[in-house]
Amino acid sequence: MVGGCALYSRLPISLLVIHYIYRSYYKKEQERLDLKAQEERIQESREAQQRITQMEYERLQQEMESKNRELAVSTMSMIKKNEFLNEIKKQLQSTDLDEVKPIIRKINRSLSNEDDWKFFENAFNQADQHFLKKIKKTHPDLTSNDLKICAYLRLNLSSKEIAPLLNISVKSVEVKRYRLRKKLGIQAKQSLIDYILEV
């Protein structure tokens, strides 16, 4: 009888211990599962953010490529227009008629039109946002004509392509390029275009 009472009195304590152990185990297990679920949510969030960043990067790349194409097309159309006007001007200058002089003056005004440069500069700045600001800051003594040549060289245009844009001869472009090299302090062995592209 005494042994039975002793067993009975020990039973609730052992049940309490077992209950405490199970409860402690399930609590830790639940905490582990919660932590795992939280880590999975963080990982999913991180992956979603990476996908958004990648999509944004691809969108910006496409936008940049589109702006570069627009810039190339507008530059080439300006070159062709100026070449055409220069050709007409030459033909008109070969005549001695007084009636053509006003037409030649109009052609000259069109060729030296700053609106073309403003249009180009705007398109250029959209495609290559920091170049003109950076080169102005690095070389504050550059003139507006120097900056134009820098922008055209940044597009890898040849002297022959630059000449109609500035309404000057190819030889004059070569002279301007030589003077620009001196202003920029470029060594003889370094390429002007490479320097411009690295800015």
C-alpha atoms as an extended CHARMM CRD file, in Angstrom:
* protein
*
       199  EXT
         1         1  MET       CA              0.0000000000        0.0000000000        0.0000000000  PROA      1               0.0000000000
         2         2  VAL       CA              2.8040000000        2.3290000000        0.9010000000  PROA      2               0.0000000000
         3         3  GLY       CA              4.6500000000        1.3350000000       -2.3080000000  PROA      3               0.0000000000
         4         4  GLY       CA              1.4790000000        2.0730000000       -4.3300000000  PROA      4               0.0000000000
         5         5  CYS       CA              1.1690000000        5.5210000000       -2.7960000000  PROA      5               0.0000000000
         6         6  ALA       CA              4.8070000000        6.2000000000       -3.5150000000  PROA      6               0.0000000000
         7         7  LEU       CA              4.3210000000        5.1950000000       -7.1770000000  PROA      7               0.0000000000
         8         8  TYR       CA              1.2120000000        7.3550000000       -7.4120000000  PROA      8               0.0000000000
         9         9  SER       CA              2.9650000000       10.3420000000       -5.8780000000  PROA      9               0.0000000000
        10        10  ARG       CA              5.8880000000        9.9700000000       -8.3480000000  PROA      10              0.0000000000
        11        11  LEU       CA              3.6720000000        9.5880000000      -11.4160000000  PROA      11              0.0000000000
        12        12  PRO       CA              2.3600000000       13.1600000000      -11.6340000000  PROA      12              0.0000000000
        13        13  ILE       CA              5.9140000000       14.5650000000      -11.3210000000  PROA      13              0.0000000000
        14        14  SER       CA              7.2150000000       12.3390000000      -14.1190000000  PROA      14              0.0000000000
        15        15  LEU       CA              4.2120000000       13.3260000000      -16.2630000000  PROA      15              0.0000000000
        16        16  LEU       CA              4.9560000000       16.9720000000      -15.5610000000  PROA      16              0.0000000000
        17        17  VAL       CA              8.6100000000       16.4460000000      -16.5340000000  PROA      17              0.0000000000
        18        18  ILE       CA              7.5900000000       14.6230000000      -19.7430000000  PROA      18              0.0000000000
        19        19  HSD       CA              5.0340000000       17.3470000000      -20.4900000000  PROA      19              0.0000000000
        20        20  TYR       CA              7.6810000000       20.0420000000      -19.9010000000  PROA      20              0.0000000000
        21        21  ILE       CA             10.2020000000       18.2210000000      -22.1520000000  PROA      21              0.0000000000
        22        22  TYR       CA              7.6200000000       17.8130000000      -24.9520000000  PROA      22              0.0000000000
        23        23  ARG       CA              6.4670000000       21.3760000000      -24.5850000000  PROA      23              0.0000000000
        24        24  SER       CA             10.0360000000       22.6420000000      -24.6580000000  PROA      24              0.0000000000
        25        25  TYR       CA             10.8050000000       20.4710000000      -27.7000000000  PROA      25              0.0000000000
        26        26  TYR       CA              7.7180000000       21.6380000000      -29.6350000000  PROA      26              0.0000000000
        27        27  LYS       CA              8.4330000000       25.2540000000      -28.7300000000  PROA      27              0.0000000000
        28        28  LYS       CA             11.9950000000       24.9590000000      -30.0530000000  PROA      28              0.0000000000
        29        29  GLU       CA             10.7230000000       23.1070000000      -33.1230000000  PROA      29              0.0000000000
        30        30  GLN       CA              8.1280000000       25.8400000000      -33.7460000000  PROA      30              0.0000000000
        31        31  GLU       CA             10.7990000000       28.5300000000      -33.3280000000  PROA      31              0.0000000000
        32        32  ARG       CA             13.0300000000       26.6350000000      -35.7730000000  PROA      32              0.0000000000
        33        33  LEU       CA             10.1920000000       26.3770000000      -38.3120000000  PROA      33              0.0000000000
        34        34  ASP       CA              9.3100000000       30.0630000000      -37.8500000000  PROA      34              0.0000000000
        35        35  LEU       CA             12.9460000000       31.0330000000      -38.3410000000  PROA      35              0.0000000000
        36        36  LYS       CA             13.1850000000       28.8380000000      -41.4500000000  PROA      36              0.0000000000
        37        37  ALA       CA              9.9760000000       30.3650000000      -42.8470000000  PROA      37              0.0000000000
        38        38  GLN       CA             11.3040000000       33.8580000000      -42.1170000000  PROA      38              0.0000000000
        39        39  GLU       CA             14.6120000000       33.0440000000      -43.8600000000  PROA      39              0.0000000000
        40        40  GLU       CA             12.6920000000       31.6950000000      -46.8710000000  PROA      40              0.0000000000
        41        41  ARG       CA             10.5940000000       34.8820000000      -47.0130000000  PROA      41              0.0000000000
        42        42  ILE       CA             13.7630000000       37.0090000000      -46.8320000000  PROA      42              0.0000000000
        43        43  GLN       CA             15.3600000000       34.8930000000      -49.5850000000  PROA      43              0.0000000000
        44        44  GLU       CA             12.2280000000       35.1670000000      -51.7660000000  PROA      44              0.0000000000
        45        45  SER       CA             12.1460000000       38.9240000000      -51.1710000000  PROA      45              0.0000000000
        46        46  ARG       CA             15.8440000000       39.1660000000      -52.0590000000  PROA      46              0.0000000000
        47        47  GLU       CA             15.3220000000       37.1380000000      -55.2550000000  PROA      47              0.0000000000
        48        48  ALA       CA             12.2880000000       39.2490000000      -56.1990000000  PROA      48              0.0000000000
        49        49  GLN       CA             14.3470000000       42.4250000000      -55.6450000000  PROA      49              0.0000000000
        50        50  GLN       CA             17.1560000000       40.9830000000      -57.7920000000  PROA      50              0.0000000000
        51        51  ARG       CA             14.6610000000       40.1980000000      -60.5770000000  PROA      51              0.0000000000
        52        52  ILE       CA             13.2730000000       43.7700000000      -60.3710000000  PROA      52              0.0000000000
        53        53  THR       CA             16.8250000000       45.2010000000      -60.4230000000  PROA      53              0.0000000000
        54        54  GLN       CA             17.7280000000       43.0130000000      -63.4140000000  PROA      54              0.0000000000
        55        55  MET       CA             14.5680000000       44.0570000000      -65.2770000000  PROA      55              0.0000000000
        56        56  GLU       CA             15.2790000000       47.7340000000      -64.5040000000  PROA      56              0.0000000000
        57        57  TYR       CA             18.8750000000       47.3230000000      -65.7010000000  PROA      57              0.0000000000
        58        58  GLU       CA             17.6950000000       45.6830000000      -68.9380000000  PROA      58              0.0000000000
        59        59  ARG       CA             15.1260000000       48.4640000000      -69.4460000000  PROA      59              0.0000000000
        60        60  LEU       CA             17.8110000000       51.1270000000      -68.9530000000  PROA      60              0.0000000000
        61        61  GLN       CA             20.1470000000       49.2790000000      -71.3260000000  PROA      61              0.0000000000
        62        62  GLN       CA             17.4270000000       49.1500000000      -74.0070000000  PROA      62              0.0000000000
        63        63  GLU       CA             16.6540000000       52.8320000000      -73.4190000000  PROA      63              0.0000000000
        64        64  MET       CA             20.3590000000       53.7070000000      -73.7380000000  PROA      64              0.0000000000
        65        65  GLU       CA             20.7090000000       51.6490000000      -76.9260000000  PROA      65              0.0000000000
        66        66  SER       CA             17.6180000000       53.3550000000      -78.3490000000  PROA      66              0.0000000000
        67        67  LYS       CA             19.0210000000       56.8160000000      -77.5130000000  PROA      67              0.0000000000
        68        68  ASN       CA             22.3780000000       55.8880000000      -79.0460000000  PROA      68              0.0000000000
        69        69  ARG       CA             20.6320000000       54.7440000000      -82.2420000000  PROA      69              0.0000000000
        70        70  GLU       CA             18.6150000000       57.9940000000      -82.3500000000  PROA      70              0.0000000000
        71        71  LEU       CA             21.7950000000       60.0000000000      -81.8240000000  PROA      71              0.0000000000
        72        72  ALA       CA             23.6180000000       58.1160000000      -84.5830000000  PROA      72              0.0000000000
        73        73  VAL       CA             20.7020000000       58.6110000000      -87.0000000000  PROA      73              0.0000000000
        74        74  SER       CA             20.3400000000       62.3270000000      -86.2060000000  PROA      74              0.0000000000
        75        75  THR       CA             24.1180000000       62.8610000000      -86.5070000000  PROA      75              0.0000000000
        76        76  MET       CA             24.2920000000       61.1020000000      -89.8570000000  PROA      76              0.0000000000
        77        77  SER       CA             21.2780000000       63.0510000000      -91.1510000000  PROA      77              0.0000000000
        78        78  MET       CA             22.9700000000       66.3310000000      -90.0800000000  PROA      78              0.0000000000
        79        79  ILE       CA             26.1500000000       65.2640000000      -91.8990000000  PROA      79              0.0000000000
        80        80  LYS       CA             24.2200000000       64.3670000000      -95.0640000000  PROA      80              0.0000000000
        81        81  LYS       CA             22.1810000000       67.6040000000      -94.9410000000  PROA      81              0.0000000000
        82        82  ASN       CA             25.2980000000       69.7510000000      -94.5540000000  PROA      82              0.0000000000
        83        83  GLU       CA             27.1580000000       67.8470000000      -97.2890000000  PROA      83              0.0000000000
        84        84  PHE       CA             24.1900000000       68.3670000000      -99.6000000000  PROA      84              0.0000000000
        85        85  LEU       CA             23.9830000000       72.0950000000      -98.7930000000  PROA      85              0.0000000000
        86        86  ASN       CA             27.7420000000       72.5010000000      -99.3320000000  PROA      86              0.0000000000
        87        87  GLU       CA             27.4500000000       70.7690000000     -102.6960000000  PROA      87              0.0000000000
        88        88  ILE       CA             24.6360000000       73.1040000000     -103.7770000000  PROA      88              0.0000000000
        89        89  LYS       CA             26.6190000000       76.0910000000     -102.4970000000  PROA      89              0.0000000000
        90        90  LYS       CA             29.6570000000       75.0730000000     -104.5930000000  PROA      90              0.0000000000
        91        91  GLN       CA             27.5290000000       74.7490000000     -107.6950000000  PROA      91              0.0000000000
        92        92  LEU       CA             25.8880000000       78.1340000000     -107.0880000000  PROA      92              0.0000000000
        93        93  GLN       CA             29.2630000000       79.8010000000     -106.4250000000  PROA      93              0.0000000000
        94        94  SER       CA             30.4800000000       78.6310000000     -109.8330000000  PROA      94              0.0000000000
        95        95  THR       CA             27.9260000000       80.9540000000     -111.4460000000  PROA      95              0.0000000000
        96        96  ASP       CA             28.2970000000       84.7380000000     -111.5880000000  PROA      96              0.0000000000
        97        97  LEU       CA             24.6030000000       85.4570000000     -111.2800000000  PROA      97              0.0000000000
        98        98  ASP       CA             23.6350000000       88.0560000000     -108.6830000000  PROA      98              0.0000000000
        99        99  GLU       CA             20.3580000000       86.2130000000     -108.0430000000  PROA      99              0.0000000000
       100       100  VAL       CA             22.1870000000       83.3090000000     -106.3610000000  PROA      100             0.0000000000
       101       101  LYS       CA             23.9420000000       85.4570000000     -103.7250000000  PROA      101             0.0000000000
       102       102  PRO       CA             20.8900000000       85.6130000000     -101.4020000000  PROA      102             0.0000000000
       103       103  ILE       CA             20.4960000000       81.8400000000     -101.7590000000  PROA      103             0.0000000000
       104       104  ILE       CA             24.1630000000       81.3060000000     -100.8200000000  PROA      104             0.0000000000
       105       105  ARG       CA             23.6780000000       83.5400000000      -97.7630000000  PROA      105             0.0000000000
       106       106  LYS       CA             20.6480000000       81.4330000000      -96.7260000000  PROA      106             0.0000000000
       107       107  ILE       CA             22.6740000000       78.2620000000      -97.1740000000  PROA      107             0.0000000000
       108       108  ASN       CA             25.4990000000       79.7260000000      -95.0490000000  PROA      108             0.0000000000
       109       109  ARG       CA             23.0080000000       80.6370000000      -92.3130000000  PROA      109             0.0000000000
       110       110  SER       CA             21.5940000000       77.1220000000      -92.4130000000  PROA      110             0.0000000000
       111       111  LEU       CA             25.0750000000       75.6020000000      -92.2490000000  PROA      111             0.0000000000
       112       112  SER       CA             26.1060000000       77.7140000000      -89.2560000000  PROA      112             0.0000000000
       113       113  ASN       CA             22.7550000000       77.2550000000      -87.5050000000  PROA      113             0.0000000000
       114       114  GLU       CA             23.2430000000       76.7880000000      -83.7540000000  PROA      114             0.0000000000
       115       115  ASP       CA             19.8610000000       75.0340000000      -83.5390000000  PROA      115             0.0000000000
       116       116  ASP       CA             21.4530000000       71.9330000000      -85.1220000000  PROA      116             0.0000000000
       117       117  TRP       CA             24.1260000000       71.8960000000      -82.4020000000  PROA      117             0.0000000000
       118       118  LYS       CA             21.5460000000       72.4410000000      -79.6460000000  PROA      118             0.0000000000
       119       119  PHE       CA             19.4740000000       69.5510000000      -81.0010000000  PROA      119             0.0000000000
       120       120  PHE       CA             22.5840000000       67.3650000000      -81.2360000000  PROA      120             0.0000000000
       121       121  GLU       CA             23.8290000000       68.4110000000      -77.7700000000  PROA      121             0.0000000000
       122       122  ASN       CA             20.4640000000       67.5420000000      -76.2170000000  PROA      122             0.0000000000
       123       123  ALA       CA             20.4040000000       64.1070000000      -77.8880000000  PROA      123             0.0000000000
       124       124  PHE       CA             24.0830000000       63.5630000000      -76.9980000000  PROA      124             0.0000000000
       125       125  ASN       CA             23.5300000000       64.4490000000      -73.3240000000  PROA      125             0.0000000000
       126       126  GLN       CA             20.6390000000       61.9870000000      -73.1210000000  PROA      126             0.0000000000
       127       127  ALA       CA             22.8060000000       59.2130000000      -74.5590000000  PROA      127             0.0000000000
       128       128  ASP       CA             26.0300000000       60.1160000000      -72.6990000000  PROA      128             0.0000000000
       129       129  GLN       CA             24.8960000000       62.1690000000      -69.7020000000  PROA      129             0.0000000000
       130       130  HSD       CA             28.1440000000       62.9960000000      -67.9470000000  PROA      130             0.0000000000
       131       131  PHE       CA             30.7340000000       63.3340000000      -70.6980000000  PROA      131             0.0000000000
       132       132  LEU       CA             30.4430000000       67.0490000000      -71.5600000000  PROA      132             0.0000000000
       133       133  LYS       CA             30.1570000000       68.0520000000      -67.8780000000  PROA      133             0.0000000000
       134       134  LYS       CA             33.1520000000       65.8960000000      -66.9640000000  PROA      134             0.0000000000
       135       135  ILE       CA             35.4170000000       67.1530000000      -69.7490000000  PROA      135             0.0000000000
       136       136  LYS       CA             34.4080000000       70.7900000000      -69.0280000000  PROA      136             0.0000000000
       137       137  LYS       CA             35.3090000000       70.2610000000      -65.3690000000  PROA      137             0.0000000000
       138       138  THR       CA             38.6240000000       68.5590000000      -66.1920000000  PROA      138             0.0000000000
       139       139  HSD       CA             39.5340000000       71.1160000000      -68.8960000000  PROA      139             0.0000000000
       140       140  PRO       CA             37.7310000000       74.4130000000      -68.1160000000  PROA      140             0.0000000000
       141       141  ASP       CA             39.6440000000       76.3050000000      -70.8420000000  PROA      141             0.0000000000
       142       142  LEU       CA             37.9240000000       74.3910000000      -73.6820000000  PROA      142             0.0000000000
       143       143  THR       CA             35.8450000000       76.5550000000      -76.0470000000  PROA      143             0.0000000000
       144       144  SER       CA             32.3830000000       75.6340000000      -77.3330000000  PROA      144             0.0000000000
       145       145  ASN       CA             34.0060000000       74.5420000000      -80.6400000000  PROA      145             0.0000000000
       146       146  ASP       CA             36.4610000000       72.3390000000      -78.7140000000  PROA      146             0.0000000000
       147       147  LEU       CA             33.5380000000       70.7400000000      -76.8980000000  PROA      147             0.0000000000
       148       148  LYS       CA             31.7590000000       70.1120000000      -80.1970000000  PROA      148             0.0000000000
       149       149  ILE       CA             34.8320000000       68.3250000000      -81.5540000000  PROA      149             0.0000000000
       150       150  CYS       CA             35.1200000000       66.3240000000      -78.3060000000  PROA      150             0.0000000000
       151       151  ALA       CA             31.4740000000       65.2400000000      -78.6250000000  PROA      151             0.0000000000
       152       152  TYR       CA             31.9130000000       64.2430000000      -82.2790000000  PROA      152             0.0000000000
       153       153  LEU       CA             35.1140000000       62.3450000000      -81.4590000000  PROA      153             0.0000000000
       154       154  ARG       CA             33.2890000000       60.5990000000      -78.5990000000  PROA      154             0.0000000000
       155       155  LEU       CA             30.9840000000       59.2170000000      -81.3160000000  PROA      155             0.0000000000
       156       156  ASN       CA             34.1300000000       58.0520000000      -83.1330000000  PROA      156             0.0000000000
       157       157  LEU       CA             33.4390000000       60.2820000000      -86.1440000000  PROA      157             0.0000000000
       158       158  SER       CA             36.2470000000       60.8130000000      -88.6440000000  PROA      158             0.0000000000
       159       159  SER       CA             37.5630000000       64.2490000000      -89.6570000000  PROA      159             0.0000000000
       160       160  LYS       CA             35.7070000000       63.8240000000      -92.9560000000  PROA      160             0.0000000000
       161       161  GLU       CA             32.4220000000       63.3200000000      -91.0610000000  PROA      161             0.0000000000
       162       162  ILE       CA             33.1130000000       66.1640000000      -88.6110000000  PROA      162             0.0000000000
       163       163  ALA       CA             33.9280000000       68.7060000000      -91.3710000000  PROA      163             0.0000000000
       164       164  PRO       CA             30.3320000000       69.1660000000      -92.6430000000  PROA      164             0.0000000000
       165       165  LEU       CA             29.0060000000       69.3490000000      -89.0750000000  PROA      165             0.0000000000
       166       166  LEU       CA             31.2960000000       72.3000000000      -88.3370000000  PROA      166             0.0000000000
       167       167  ASN       CA             31.0050000000       73.6790000000      -91.8780000000  PROA      167             0.0000000000
       168       168  ILE       CA             34.7870000000       73.6640000000      -92.3230000000  PROA      168             0.0000000000
       169       169  SER       CA             37.2580000000       71.7250000000      -94.4660000000  PROA      169             0.0000000000
       170       170  VAL       CA             38.7460000000       68.3700000000      -93.4600000000  PROA      170             0.0000000000
       171       171  LYS       CA             42.1570000000       70.0960000000      -93.1980000000  PROA      171             0.0000000000
       172       172  SER       CA             40.6770000000       72.6480000000      -90.7520000000  PROA      172             0.0000000000
       173       173  VAL       CA             39.2810000000       69.7660000000      -88.6550000000  PROA      173             0.0000000000
       174       174  GLU       CA             42.7740000000       68.2240000000      -88.5420000000  PROA      174             0.0000000000
       175       175  VAL       CA             44.2000000000       71.5640000000      -87.3450000000  PROA      175             0.0000000000
       176       176  LYS       CA             41.4750000000       71.7960000000      -84.6610000000  PROA      176             0.0000000000
       177       177  ARG       CA             42.2030000000       68.2440000000      -83.5640000000  PROA      177             0.0000000000
       178       178  TYR       CA             45.9110000000       69.0640000000      -83.2460000000  PROA      178             0.0000000000
       179       179  ARG       CA             45.1560000000       72.1740000000      -81.1490000000  PROA      179             0.0000000000
       180       180  LEU       CA             42.7170000000       70.1600000000      -79.0280000000  PROA      180             0.0000000000
       181       181  ARG       CA             45.4410000000       67.5670000000      -78.3050000000  PROA      181             0.0000000000
       182       182  LYS       CA             47.6890000000       70.3760000000      -77.0120000000  PROA      182             0.0000000000
       183       183  LYS       CA             44.9070000000       71.8590000000      -74.8460000000  PROA      183             0.0000000000
       184       184  LEU       CA             44.1410000000       68.4410000000      -73.3560000000  PROA      184             0.0000000000
       185       185  GLY       CA             47.8480000000       67.7950000000      -72.7430000000  PROA      185             0.0000000000
       186       186  ILE       CA             47.8310000000       64.4790000000      -74.6180000000  PROA      186             0.0000000000
       187       187  GLN       CA             51.2130000000       62.8150000000      -75.2050000000  PROA      187             0.0000000000
       188       188  ALA       CA             52.3190000000       62.1540000000      -78.8050000000  PROA      188             0.0000000000
       189       189  LYS       CA             52.0270000000       58.3790000000      -78.4010000000  PROA      189             0.0000000000
       190       190  GLN       CA             48.4570000000       58.5430000000      -77.0230000000  PROA      190             0.0000000000
       191       191  SER       CA             45.4430000000       58.5880000000      -79.3490000000  PROA      191             0.0000000000
       192       192  LEU       CA             43.1130000000       61.5940000000      -79.0600000000  PROA      192             0.0000000000
       193       193  ILE       CA             40.0460000000       59.4090000000      -79.6040000000  PROA      193             0.0000000000
       194       194  ASP       CA             41.2190000000       56.8960000000      -76.9630000000  PROA      194             0.0000000000
       195       195  TYR       CA             41.6420000000       59.7420000000      -74.4820000000  PROA      195             0.0000000000
       196       196  ILE       CA             38.1580000000       61.1170000000      -75.2860000000  PROA      196             0.0000000000
       197       197  LEU       CA             36.5960000000       57.6450000000      -74.9870000000  PROA      197             0.0000000000
       198       198  GLU       CA             38.2330000000       57.1050000000      -71.5810000000  PROA      198             0.0000000000
       199       199  VAL       CA             36.8780000000       60.3610000000      -70.0610000000  PROA      199             0.0000000000
